[in-house]
Structure formats: structure tokens, C-alpha cells
PDB file of C-alpha atoms in Angstrom:
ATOM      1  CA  UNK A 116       0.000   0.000   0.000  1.00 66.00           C
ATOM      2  CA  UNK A 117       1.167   3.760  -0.964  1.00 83.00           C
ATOM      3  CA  UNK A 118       1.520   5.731   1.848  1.00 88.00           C
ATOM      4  CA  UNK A 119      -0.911   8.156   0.517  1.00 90.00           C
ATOM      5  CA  UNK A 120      -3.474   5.270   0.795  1.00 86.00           C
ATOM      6  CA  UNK A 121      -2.412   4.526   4.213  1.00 86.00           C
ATOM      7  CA  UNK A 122      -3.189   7.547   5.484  1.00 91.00           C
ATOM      8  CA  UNK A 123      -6.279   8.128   3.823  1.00 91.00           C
ATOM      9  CA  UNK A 124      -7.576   4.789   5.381  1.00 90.00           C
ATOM     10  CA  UNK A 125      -6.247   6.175   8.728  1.00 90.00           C
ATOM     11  CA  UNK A 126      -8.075   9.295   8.237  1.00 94.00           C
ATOM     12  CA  UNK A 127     -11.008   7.556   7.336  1.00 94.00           C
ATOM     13  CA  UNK A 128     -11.103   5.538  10.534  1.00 93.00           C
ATOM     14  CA  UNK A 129     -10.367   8.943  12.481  1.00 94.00           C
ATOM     15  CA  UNK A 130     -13.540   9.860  10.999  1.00 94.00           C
ATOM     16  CA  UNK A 131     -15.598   7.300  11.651  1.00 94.00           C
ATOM     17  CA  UNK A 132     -14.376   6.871  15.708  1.00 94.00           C
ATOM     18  CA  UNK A 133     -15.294  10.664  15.729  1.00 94.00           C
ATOM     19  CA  UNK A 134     -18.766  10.862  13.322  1.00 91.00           C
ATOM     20  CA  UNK A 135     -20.310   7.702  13.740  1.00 92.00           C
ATOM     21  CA  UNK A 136     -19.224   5.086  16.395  1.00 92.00           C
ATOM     22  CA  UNK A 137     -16.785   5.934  18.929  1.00 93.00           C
ATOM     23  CA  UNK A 138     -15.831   2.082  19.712  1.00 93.00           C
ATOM     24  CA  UNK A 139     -14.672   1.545  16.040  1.00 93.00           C
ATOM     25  CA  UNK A 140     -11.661  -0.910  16.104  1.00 93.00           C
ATOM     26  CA  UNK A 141      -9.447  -0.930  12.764  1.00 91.00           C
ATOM     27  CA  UNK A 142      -8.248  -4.435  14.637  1.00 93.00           C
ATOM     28  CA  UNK A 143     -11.382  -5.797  15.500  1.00 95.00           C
ATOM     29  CA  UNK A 144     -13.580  -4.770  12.164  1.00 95.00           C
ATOM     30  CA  UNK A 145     -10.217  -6.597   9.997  1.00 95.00           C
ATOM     31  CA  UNK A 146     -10.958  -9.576  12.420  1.00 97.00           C
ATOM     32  CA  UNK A 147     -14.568  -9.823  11.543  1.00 97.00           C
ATOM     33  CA  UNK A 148     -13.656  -9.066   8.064  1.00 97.00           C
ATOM     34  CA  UNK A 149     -11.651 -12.413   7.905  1.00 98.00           C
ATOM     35  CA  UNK A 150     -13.788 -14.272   9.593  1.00 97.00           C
ATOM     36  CA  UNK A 151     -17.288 -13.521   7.568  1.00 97.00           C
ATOM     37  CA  UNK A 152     -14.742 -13.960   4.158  1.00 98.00           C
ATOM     38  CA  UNK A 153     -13.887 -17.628   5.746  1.00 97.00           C
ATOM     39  CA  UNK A 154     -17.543 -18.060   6.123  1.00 97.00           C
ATOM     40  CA  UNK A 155     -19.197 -16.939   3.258  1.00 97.00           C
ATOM     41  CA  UNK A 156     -16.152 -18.191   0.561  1.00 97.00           C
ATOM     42  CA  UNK A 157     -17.135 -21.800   2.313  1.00 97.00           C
ATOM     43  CA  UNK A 158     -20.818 -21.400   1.897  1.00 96.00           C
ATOM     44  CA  UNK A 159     -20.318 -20.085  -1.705  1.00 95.00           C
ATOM     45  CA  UNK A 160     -18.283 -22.983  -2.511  1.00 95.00           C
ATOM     46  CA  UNK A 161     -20.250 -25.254  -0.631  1.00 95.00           C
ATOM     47  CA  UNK A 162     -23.716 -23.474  -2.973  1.00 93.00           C
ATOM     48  CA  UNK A 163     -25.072 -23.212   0.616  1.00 94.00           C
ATOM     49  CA  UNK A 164     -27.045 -19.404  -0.825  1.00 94.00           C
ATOM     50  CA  UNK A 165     -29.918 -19.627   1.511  1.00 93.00           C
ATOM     51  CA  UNK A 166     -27.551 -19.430   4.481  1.00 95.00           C
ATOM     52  CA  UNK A 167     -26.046 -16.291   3.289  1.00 95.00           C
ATOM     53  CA  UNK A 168     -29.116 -14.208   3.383  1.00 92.00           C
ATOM     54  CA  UNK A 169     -28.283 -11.895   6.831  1.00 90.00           C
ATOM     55  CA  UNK A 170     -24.636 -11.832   5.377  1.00 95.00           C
ATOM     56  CA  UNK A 171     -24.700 -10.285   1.916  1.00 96.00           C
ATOM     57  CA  UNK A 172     -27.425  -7.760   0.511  1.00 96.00           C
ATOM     58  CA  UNK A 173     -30.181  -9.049  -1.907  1.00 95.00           C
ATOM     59  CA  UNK A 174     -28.662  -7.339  -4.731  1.00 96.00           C
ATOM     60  CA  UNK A 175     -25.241  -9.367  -4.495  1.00 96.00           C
ATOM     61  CA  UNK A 176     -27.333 -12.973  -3.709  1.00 95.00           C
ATOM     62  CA  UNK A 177     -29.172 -13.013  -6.508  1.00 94.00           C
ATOM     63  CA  UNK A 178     -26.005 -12.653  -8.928  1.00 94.00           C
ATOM     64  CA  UNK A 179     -23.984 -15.352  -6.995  1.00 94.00           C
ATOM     65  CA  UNK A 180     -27.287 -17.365  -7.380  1.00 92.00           C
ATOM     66  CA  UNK A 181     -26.715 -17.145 -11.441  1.00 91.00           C
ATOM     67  CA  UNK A 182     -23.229 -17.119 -11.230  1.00 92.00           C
ATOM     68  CA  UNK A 183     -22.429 -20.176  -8.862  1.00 92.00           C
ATOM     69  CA  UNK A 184     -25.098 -22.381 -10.933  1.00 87.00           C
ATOM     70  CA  UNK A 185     -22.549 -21.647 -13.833  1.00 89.00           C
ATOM     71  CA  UNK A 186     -19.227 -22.722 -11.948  1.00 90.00           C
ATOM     72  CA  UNK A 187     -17.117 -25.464 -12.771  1.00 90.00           C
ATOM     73  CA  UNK A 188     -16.582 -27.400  -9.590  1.00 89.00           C
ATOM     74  CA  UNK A 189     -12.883 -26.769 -10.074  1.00 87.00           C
ATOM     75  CA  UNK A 190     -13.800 -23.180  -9.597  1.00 90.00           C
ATOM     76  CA  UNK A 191     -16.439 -23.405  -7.118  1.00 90.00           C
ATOM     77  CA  UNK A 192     -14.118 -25.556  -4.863  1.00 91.00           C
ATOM     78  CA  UNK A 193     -10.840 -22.675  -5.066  1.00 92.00           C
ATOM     79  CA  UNK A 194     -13.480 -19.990  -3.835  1.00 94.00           C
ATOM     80  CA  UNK A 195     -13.228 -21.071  -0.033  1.00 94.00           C
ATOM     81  CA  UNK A 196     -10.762 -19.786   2.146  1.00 95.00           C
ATOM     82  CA  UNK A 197      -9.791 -21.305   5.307  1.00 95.00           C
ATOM     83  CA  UNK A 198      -9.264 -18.773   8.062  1.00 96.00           C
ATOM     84  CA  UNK A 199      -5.793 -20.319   8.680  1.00 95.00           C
ATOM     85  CA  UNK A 200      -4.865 -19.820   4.487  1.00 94.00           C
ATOM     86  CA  UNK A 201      -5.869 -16.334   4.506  1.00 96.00           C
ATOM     87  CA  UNK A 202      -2.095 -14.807   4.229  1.00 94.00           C
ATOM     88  CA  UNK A 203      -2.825 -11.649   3.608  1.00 94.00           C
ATOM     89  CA  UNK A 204      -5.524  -8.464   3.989  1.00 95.00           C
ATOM     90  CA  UNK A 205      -5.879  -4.972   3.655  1.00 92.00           C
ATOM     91  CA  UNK A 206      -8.263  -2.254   2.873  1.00 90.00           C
ATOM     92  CA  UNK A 207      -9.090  -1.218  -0.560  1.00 86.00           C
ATOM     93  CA  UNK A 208     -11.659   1.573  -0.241  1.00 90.00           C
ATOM     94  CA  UNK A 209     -13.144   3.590   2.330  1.00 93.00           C
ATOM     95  CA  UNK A 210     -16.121   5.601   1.710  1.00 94.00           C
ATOM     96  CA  UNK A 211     -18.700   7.611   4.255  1.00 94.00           C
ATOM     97  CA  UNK A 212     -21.523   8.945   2.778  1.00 93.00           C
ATOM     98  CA  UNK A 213     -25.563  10.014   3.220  1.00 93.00           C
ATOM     99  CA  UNK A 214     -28.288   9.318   0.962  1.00 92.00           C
ATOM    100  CA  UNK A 215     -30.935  11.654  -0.294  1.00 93.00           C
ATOM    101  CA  UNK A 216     -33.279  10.580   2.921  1.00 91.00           C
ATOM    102  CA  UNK A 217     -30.588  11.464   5.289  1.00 89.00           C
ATOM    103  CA  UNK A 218     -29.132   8.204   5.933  1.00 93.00           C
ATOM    104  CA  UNK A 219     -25.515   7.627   6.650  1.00 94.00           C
ATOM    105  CA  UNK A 220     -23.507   4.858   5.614  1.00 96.00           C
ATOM    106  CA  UNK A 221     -19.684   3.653   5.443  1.00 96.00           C
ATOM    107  CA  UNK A 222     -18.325   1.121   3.067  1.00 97.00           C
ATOM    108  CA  UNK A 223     -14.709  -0.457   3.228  1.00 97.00           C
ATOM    109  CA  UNK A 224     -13.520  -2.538   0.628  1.00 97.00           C
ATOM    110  CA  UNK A 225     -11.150  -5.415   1.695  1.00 97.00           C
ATOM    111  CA  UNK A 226      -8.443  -7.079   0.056  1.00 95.00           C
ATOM    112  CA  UNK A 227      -7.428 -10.796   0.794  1.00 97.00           C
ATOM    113  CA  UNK A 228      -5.229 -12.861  -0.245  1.00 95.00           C
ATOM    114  CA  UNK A 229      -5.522 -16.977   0.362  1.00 94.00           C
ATOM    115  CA  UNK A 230      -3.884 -19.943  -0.247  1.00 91.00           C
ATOM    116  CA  UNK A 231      -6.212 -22.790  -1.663  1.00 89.00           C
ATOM    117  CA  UNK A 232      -5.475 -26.173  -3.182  1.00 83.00           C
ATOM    118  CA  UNK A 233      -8.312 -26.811  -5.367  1.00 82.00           C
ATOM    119  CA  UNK A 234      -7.389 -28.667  -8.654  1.00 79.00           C
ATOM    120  CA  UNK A 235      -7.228 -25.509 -10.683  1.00 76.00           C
ATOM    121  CA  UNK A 236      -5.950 -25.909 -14.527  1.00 67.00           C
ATOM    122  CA  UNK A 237      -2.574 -24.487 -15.309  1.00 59.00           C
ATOM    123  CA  UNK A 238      -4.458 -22.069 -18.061  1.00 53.00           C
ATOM    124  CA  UNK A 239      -6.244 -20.337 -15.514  1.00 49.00           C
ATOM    125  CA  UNK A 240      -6.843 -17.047 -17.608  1.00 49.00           C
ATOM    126  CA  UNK A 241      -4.082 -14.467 -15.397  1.00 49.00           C
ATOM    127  CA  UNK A 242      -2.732 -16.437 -12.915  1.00 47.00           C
ATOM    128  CA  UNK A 243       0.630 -16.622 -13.219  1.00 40.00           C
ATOM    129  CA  UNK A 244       2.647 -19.926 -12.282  1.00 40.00           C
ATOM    130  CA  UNK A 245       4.525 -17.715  -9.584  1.00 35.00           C
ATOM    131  CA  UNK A 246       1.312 -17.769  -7.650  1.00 53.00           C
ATOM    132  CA  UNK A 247       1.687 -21.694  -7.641  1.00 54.00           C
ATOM    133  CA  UNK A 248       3.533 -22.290  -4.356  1.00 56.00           C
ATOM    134  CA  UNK A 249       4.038 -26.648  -3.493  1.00 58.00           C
ATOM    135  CA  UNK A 250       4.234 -27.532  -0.097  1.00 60.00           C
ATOM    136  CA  UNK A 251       5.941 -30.569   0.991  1.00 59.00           C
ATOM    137  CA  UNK A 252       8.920 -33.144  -0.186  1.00 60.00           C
ATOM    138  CA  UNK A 253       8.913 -35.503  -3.497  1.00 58.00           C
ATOM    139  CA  UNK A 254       6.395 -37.719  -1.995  1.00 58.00           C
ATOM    140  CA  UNK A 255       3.611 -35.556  -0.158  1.00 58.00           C
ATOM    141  CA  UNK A 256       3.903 -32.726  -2.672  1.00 61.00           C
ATOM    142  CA  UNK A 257       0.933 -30.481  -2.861  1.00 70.00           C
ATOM    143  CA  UNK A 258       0.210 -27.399  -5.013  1.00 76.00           C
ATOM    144  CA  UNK A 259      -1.972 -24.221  -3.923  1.00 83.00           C
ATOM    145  CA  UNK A 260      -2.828 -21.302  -5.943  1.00 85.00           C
ATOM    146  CA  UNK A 261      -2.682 -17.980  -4.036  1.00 89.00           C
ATOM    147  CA  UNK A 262      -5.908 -16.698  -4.839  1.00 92.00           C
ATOM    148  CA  UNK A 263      -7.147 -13.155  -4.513  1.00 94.00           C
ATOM    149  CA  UNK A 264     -11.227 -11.990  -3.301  1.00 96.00           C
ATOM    150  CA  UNK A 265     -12.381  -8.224  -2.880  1.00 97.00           C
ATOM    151  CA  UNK A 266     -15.466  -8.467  -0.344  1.00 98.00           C
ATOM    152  CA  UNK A 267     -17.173  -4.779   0.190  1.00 98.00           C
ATOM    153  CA  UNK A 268     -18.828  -4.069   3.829  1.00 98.00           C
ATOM    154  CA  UNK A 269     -21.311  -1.693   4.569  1.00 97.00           C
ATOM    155  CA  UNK A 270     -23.000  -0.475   7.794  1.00 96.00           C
ATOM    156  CA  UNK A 271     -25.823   2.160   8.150  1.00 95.00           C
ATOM    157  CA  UNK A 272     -25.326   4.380  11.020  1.00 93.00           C
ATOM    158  CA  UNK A 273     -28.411   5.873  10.819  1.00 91.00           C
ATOM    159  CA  UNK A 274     -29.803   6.167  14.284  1.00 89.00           C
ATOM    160  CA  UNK A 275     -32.202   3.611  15.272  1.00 89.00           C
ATOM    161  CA  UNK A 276     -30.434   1.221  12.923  1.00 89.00           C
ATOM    162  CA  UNK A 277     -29.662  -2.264  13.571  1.00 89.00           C
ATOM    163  CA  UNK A 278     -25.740  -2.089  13.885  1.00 87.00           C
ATOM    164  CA  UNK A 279     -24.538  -4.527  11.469  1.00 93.00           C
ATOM    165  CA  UNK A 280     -22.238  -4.823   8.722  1.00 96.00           C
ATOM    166  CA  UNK A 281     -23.261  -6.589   5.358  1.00 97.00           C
ATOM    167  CA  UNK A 282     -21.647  -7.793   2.341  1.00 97.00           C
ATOM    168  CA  UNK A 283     -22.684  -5.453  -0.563  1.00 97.00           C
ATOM    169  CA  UNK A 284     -19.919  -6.585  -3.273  1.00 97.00           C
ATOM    170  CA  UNK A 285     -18.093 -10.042  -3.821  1.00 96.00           C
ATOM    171  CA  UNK A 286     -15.365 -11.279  -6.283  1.00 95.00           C
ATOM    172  CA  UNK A 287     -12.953 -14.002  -6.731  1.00 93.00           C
ATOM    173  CA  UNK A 288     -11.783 -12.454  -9.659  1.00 90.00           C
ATOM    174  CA  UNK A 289     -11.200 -15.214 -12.422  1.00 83.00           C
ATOM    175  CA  UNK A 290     -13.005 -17.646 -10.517  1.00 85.00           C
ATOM    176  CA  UNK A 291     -16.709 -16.190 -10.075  1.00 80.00           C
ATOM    177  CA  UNK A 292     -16.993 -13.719 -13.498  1.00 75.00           C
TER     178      UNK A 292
END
């Protein structure tokens, strides 16, 4: 990350411990990030949808619904991430804004990267064979592909608003397009 973008994330945050919720934990919300991407990458790959439905917003379900139908199980099995393979994540995007009623909302954008081991072909459109890492001697070799995901979160801090973040954007990009 640039520092520019570093410290507009940080000034972001600033803004949102002073504007909207004073407990705001850069820590903690990157914690829960991980943890809902663990869960919902597994339920995607798993074409659990129904169980996603206080997770992601009804927008973004009814795409995976098409687009998951569509997967090659290949595919569909490199989109879960273990909690454990997630080796990487940062913000991509922070935005604060207020709709035409009045309503306020903020929206971060994270980045992670995983390690998965699903039985991916070599001509995966963009992955390049650097992002092939094998694990293990001659005889209990194993390959993973470090995969990338952008999930987008989104909380309305409108008062009298149930305080929870949901999933408003999701891609595995070359895997769920």
C-alpha cells in the first residue's frame, strides 16, 4: 500500500471513531472481516445461498445465485478460504456517505489474499505460475494457488439502525466472473 493510501484509510477511521461510532476498532472490524470472508467463501463454494441471506445484501445474492449455478466445480471448490490460508488483507476503499433521505452509511472494501489447493488448470486465464507455491517433499507434494477476493462491507449508522455490517460486493476475480 502507498503511503498516501495509508493515510487516507487512517483518516477515514479517524472519521468514523469521531462521526459515527466511537468504539470503532481498525483491529477488530479486519478480524470480523476475515472471519465472515472464511464463512461466506465456504458457503459459496459449498452453494449453501440460503444461508447467506443476513450476510450479503439481496442485490449481491441473486447474482452469486446465477453465477455459482454456472461454476465449474474446479472453480467453485478454489473460492473457499480457510481462516488459517488467509495470508494476507488490507483495505481497498473507504467511503462515508448520506443518501438523499438522510441516511448515513460507510463502506470499506477489503483485500485478501488466500492460499487454496483446489485442482485448478494451469491455463487459468491471469494467474501466473509464480502464484503456484508446493508444499511438501517428493512424496507428499501439494500445489496451492494464491488466490485473490475483494469483499465490500457496509454499515448504516443511521440512528435507530440495527448495527450490522453486510456484504454489498463479492469477487474471486477469475473464478466467479
Amino acid at each position: 500500500t502507498s503511503p498516501f493510501a495509508w493515510l487516507r484509510t487512517r483518516f477515514y477511521y479517524l472519521l468514523i471513531r469521531l462521526y459515527f461510532d466511537q468504539e470503532f476498532s481498525v483491529e477488530e472490524f479486519t478480524r470480523g472481516a476475515k472471519q465472515a470472508f472464511s464463512v461466506v467463501s465456504k458457503l459459496l463454494s459449498q452453494r449453501k445461498l440460503d444461508l447467506l441471506e443476513e450476510l450479503v445484501s439481496a442485490e449481491v445474492l441473486q447474482v452469486l445465485k446465477e453465477k455459482i449455478s454456472l461454476l465449474p466445480d474446479s472453480h467453485r471448490d478454489a473460492l473457499a478460504a480457510d481462516i488459517d490460508a488467509i495470508m494476507y488483507t488490507t483495505e481497498g476503499d473507504i467511503r462515508i456517505y448520506y443518501d438523499d433521505d438522510g441516511r448515513k452509511f460507510v463502506s470499506i472494501l477489503m483485500c485478501f489474499w488466500y492460499l487454496n489447493g483446489a485442482s485448478l488448470p494451469d491455463e487459468v486465464p491471469g494467474e501466473a505460475k509464480v502464484f503456484q507455491i508446493v508444499l511438501g517433499d517428493e512424496s507428499t507434494k501439494e500445489k496451492k494457488h494464491l488466490l485473490t477476493a475483494n469483499y465490500e462491507f457496509q454499515r448504516e449508522f443511521t440512528e435507530g439502525v440495527k448495527p450490522d455490517w453486510t456484504i454489498t460486493r463479492i469477487e474471486h476475480p477469475r473464478l466467479l466472473e
